[in-house]
Coordinates of N, CA and C in Angstrom, one line a residue:
M1 N 149.4 -6.6 85.6 CA 148.8 -5.3 86.2 C 149.6 -4.4 85.2
A2 N 149.0 -3.6 84.9 CA 149.1 -2.4 84.1 C 150.4 -1.4 84.9
T3 N 151.3 -0.9 84.2 CA 151.9 0.1 84.7 C 151.8 1.4 84.2
P4 N 151.8 2.4 85.2 CA 151.7 3.7 84.3 C 152.7 4.0 83.6
S5 N 152.5 5.1 82.6 CA 153.7 5.3 81.5 C 154.4 6.1 82.3
R6 N 155.6 5.9 81.7 CA 156.8 7.1 82.7 C 157.0 8.4 82.1
P7 N 157.2 9.3 83.0 CA 157.2 10.5 82.5 C 158.6 10.8 81.9
A8 N 158.8 11.7 80.8 CA 159.8 11.6 79.9 C 160.7 12.7 80.6
T9 N 160.5 13.4 81.8 CA 161.6 14.1 82.4 C 161.6 13.8 83.4
A10 N 161.4 12.5 84.0 CA 161.9 11.8 85.2 C 163.6 11.9 85.2
A11 N 164.0 11.7 86.2 CA 165.7 11.2 86.3 C 165.4 9.9 86.5
P12 N 166.5 9.4 85.6 CA 166.7 8.2 85.4 C 167.0 7.4 86.5
E13 N 167.7 8.0 87.5 CA 167.7 7.2 89.0 C 166.6 7.0 89.6
L14 N 165.3 8.0 89.6 CA 164.4 7.8 90.1 C 163.3 6.7 89.3
L15 N 163.7 6.7 87.9 CA 162.6 5.3 87.1 C 163.4 3.9 87.6
A16 N 164.7 4.1 87.9 CA 165.4 2.8 88.2 C 164.8 2.3 89.7
Y17 N 164.7 3.5 90.7 CA 164.3 3.0 91.6 C 162.8 2.6 91.8
V18 N 161.8 3.0 90.7 CA 160.7 2.7 90.7 C 160.5 1.2 90.1
D19 N 161.5 0.9 89.0 CA 161.4 -0.5 88.7 C 162.1 -1.4 89.7
D20 N 163.0 -1.1 90.6 CA 163.3 -1.7 91.7 C 162.3 -2.2 92.5
L21 N 161.5 -1.0 93.0 CA 160.5 -1.3 93.9 C 159.3 -2.7 93.3
R22 N 159.1 -2.4 92.1 CA 158.4 -3.2 91.4 C 158.6 -4.8 91.2
V23 N 160.3 -4.8 90.9 CA 160.7 -6.2 91.2 C 160.8 -6.8 92.5
D24 N 160.8 -5.9 93.6 CA 160.7 -6.2 94.8 C 159.3 -6.9 95.3
A25 N 158.5 -5.9 94.6 CA 157.1 -6.3 95.1 C 156.7 -7.9 94.3
D26 N 157.0 -8.1 93.2 CA 156.9 -9.3 92.3 C 157.5 -10.5 93.4
R27 N 158.8 -10.4 93.7 CA 159.5 -10.9 94.6 C 158.6 -11.5 95.7
M28 N 158.2 -10.5 96.5 CA 157.6 -10.7 97.6 C 156.2 -11.6 97.2
D29 N 155.3 -11.3 96.1 CA 154.4 -12.3 95.7 C 154.8 -13.8 95.5
G30 N 155.9 -13.8 95.0 CA 156.6 -15.2 94.8 C 156.8 -15.8 96.1
Y31 N 157.3 -15.2 97.0 CA 157.6 -15.7 98.6 C 156.2 -16.2 99.1
A32 N 155.2 -15.4 98.9 CA 153.9 -15.7 99.3 C 153.7 -17.0 98.7
Q33 N 153.8 -17.1 97.5 CA 153.3 -18.2 96.9 C 154.0 -19.8 97.5
R34 N 155.2 -19.5 97.5 CA 156.3 -20.3 98.1 C 155.8 -20.7 99.5
L35 N 155.5 -19.8 100.1 CA 155.0 -20.2 101.7 C 153.6 -20.8 101.8
R36 N 152.9 -20.7 100.8 CA 151.7 -21.3 101.0 C 151.9 -22.8 100.3
G37 N 152.8 -23.0 99.6 CA 153.3 -24.1 98.9 C 153.8 -25.1 100.1
A38 N 154.6 -24.3 100.8 CA 155.0 -24.9 102.2 C 154.0 -25.4 103.1
A39 N 153.2 -24.5 103.0 CA 152.1 -24.9 104.0 C 151.5 -26.2 103.7
E40 N 151.0 -26.0 102.2 CA 150.3 -27.1 101.7 C 151.2 -28.7 102.3
T41 N 152.4 -28.5 101.5 CA 153.1 -29.7 101.9 C 152.9 -30.2 103.3
L42 N 153.5 -29.5 103.9 CA 153.8 -29.3 105.8 C 152.2 -30.2 106.0
G43 N 151.0 -29.5 105.9 CA 150.0 -29.7 105.9 C 149.4 -31.2 105.6
N44 N 150.2 -32.1 105.2 CA 150.1 -33.5 104.4 C 151.0 -34.4 105.6
C45 N 151.8 -33.8 106.3 CA 152.8 -34.3 107.1 C 152.5 -34.5 108.3
A46 N 152.3 -35.9 108.8 CA 151.5 -36.1 110.1 C 152.1 -35.5 111.3
E47 N 153.7 -35.6 111.3 CA 154.7 -34.8 112.4 C 154.5 -33.3 112.5
T48 N 154.0 -32.7 111.8 CA 153.8 -31.4 111.4 C 153.1 -30.6 112.8
P49 N 153.9 -29.7 113.2 CA 152.9 -29.2 114.5 C 151.6 -28.3 113.9
E50 N 150.5 -28.2 114.5 CA 149.4 -27.8 114.4 C 149.4 -26.2 114.1
W51 N 150.3 -25.2 114.6 CA 150.2 -23.9 114.3 C 151.2 -23.7 113.1
S52 N 151.9 -24.4 112.6 CA 152.7 -24.1 111.4 C 152.0 -23.6 110.1
G53 N 151.0 -24.5 109.7 CA 150.1 -23.9 108.7 C 149.7 -22.3 108.9
A54 N 149.2 -22.0 110.1 CA 148.4 -20.6 110.4 C 150.0 -19.6 110.4
S55 N 151.0 -20.2 110.8 CA 151.9 -19.3 110.9 C 152.5 -18.9 109.5
L56 N 152.6 -20.2 108.7 CA 153.1 -19.9 107.1 C 152.1 -19.0 106.6
E57 N 150.8 -19.2 107.0 CA 149.7 -18.1 106.1 C 149.9 -16.9 106.6
R58 N 150.2 -16.5 107.9 CA 150.4 -15.0 108.2 C 151.5 -14.4 107.9
Q59 N 152.6 -15.2 107.3 CA 153.7 -14.8 106.8 C 153.4 -14.3 105.2
A60 N 152.7 -15.5 104.6 CA 152.3 -15.4 103.4 C 151.4 -14.1 103.2
T61 N 150.8 -13.9 104.2 CA 149.7 -12.8 103.8 C 150.6 -11.1 104.1
A62 N 151.7 -11.2 105.0 CA 152.5 -10.4 105.2 C 153.3 -9.7 103.6
C63 N 153.8 -10.8 103.2 CA 154.3 -10.7 102.1 C 153.4 -10.0 101.1
V64 N 152.3 -10.7 100.8 CA 151.2 -9.7 99.9 C 151.0 -8.5 100.3
T65 N 150.8 -8.3 101.6 CA 150.6 -6.7 101.9 C 151.9 -6.1 101.6
A66 N 153.2 -6.2 101.6 CA 154.2 -5.7 101.5 C 154.3 -5.5 99.9
A67 N 154.1 -6.6 99.0 CA 154.0 -6.4 97.5 C 153.1 -5.1 97.2
I68 N 151.7 -5.1 98.0 CA 151.0 -4.1 97.2 C 151.7 -2.6 98.1
Q69 N 152.0 -2.8 99.3 CA 152.7 -1.2 99.6 C 153.6 -0.9 98.7
L70 N 154.7 -1.8 98.3 CA 155.7 -1.6 97.0 C 155.1 -1.2 95.9
R71 N 154.2 -1.8 95.6 CA 153.6 -1.1 93.9 C 153.0 0.1 94.4
A72 N 152.2 0.5 95.5 CA 151.9 1.9 95.9 C 152.9 2.9 96.0
A73 N 154.1 2.6 96.7 CA 155.3 3.2 96.5 C 155.9 3.5 95.5
A74 N 155.7 2.8 94.5 CA 156.1 2.8 93.1 C 155.3 3.8 92.4
A75 N 154.0 3.8 92.4 CA 153.3 4.5 91.7 C 153.2 5.8 92.4
A76 N 153.5 6.0 93.4 CA 153.4 7.4 94.0 C 154.9 8.2 93.5
L77 N 155.7 7.3 93.6 CA 157.1 8.1 92.9 C 156.8 8.5 91.8
L78 N 156.4 7.6 90.8 CA 156.1 8.1 89.3 C 155.2 9.1 89.3
A79 N 154.4 9.2 90.2 CA 153.2 10.5 89.9 C 153.9 11.6 90.6
H80 N 154.9 11.7 91.3 CA 155.7 12.7 92.0 C 156.7 13.0 90.7
A81 N 157.2 12.2 89.8 CA 158.3 12.6 89.3 C 157.4 13.2 87.9
A82 N 156.2 12.7 87.6 CA 155.5 13.7 86.6 C 154.8 15.0 87.1
E83 N 155.3 15.4 88.1 CA 154.7 16.9 88.6 C 155.4 17.8 88.3

């Protein structure tokens, strides 16, 4: 994913916070992948409750949504810093 350029006049603290938001977004995407992997693994186990796969998928979807929102927040902060 391309990242907008950083405004030269932005406060270093703001830029650091933008970076932190992006790192958190990447982390949330990673959590989604792990949850989907767990759902796949558990789906192959006969003893796994029927509802677990759907529950893990809902959590993975929530992680992806959070990642999107974190990236949007980072972009908004960066745009604000450029003003």
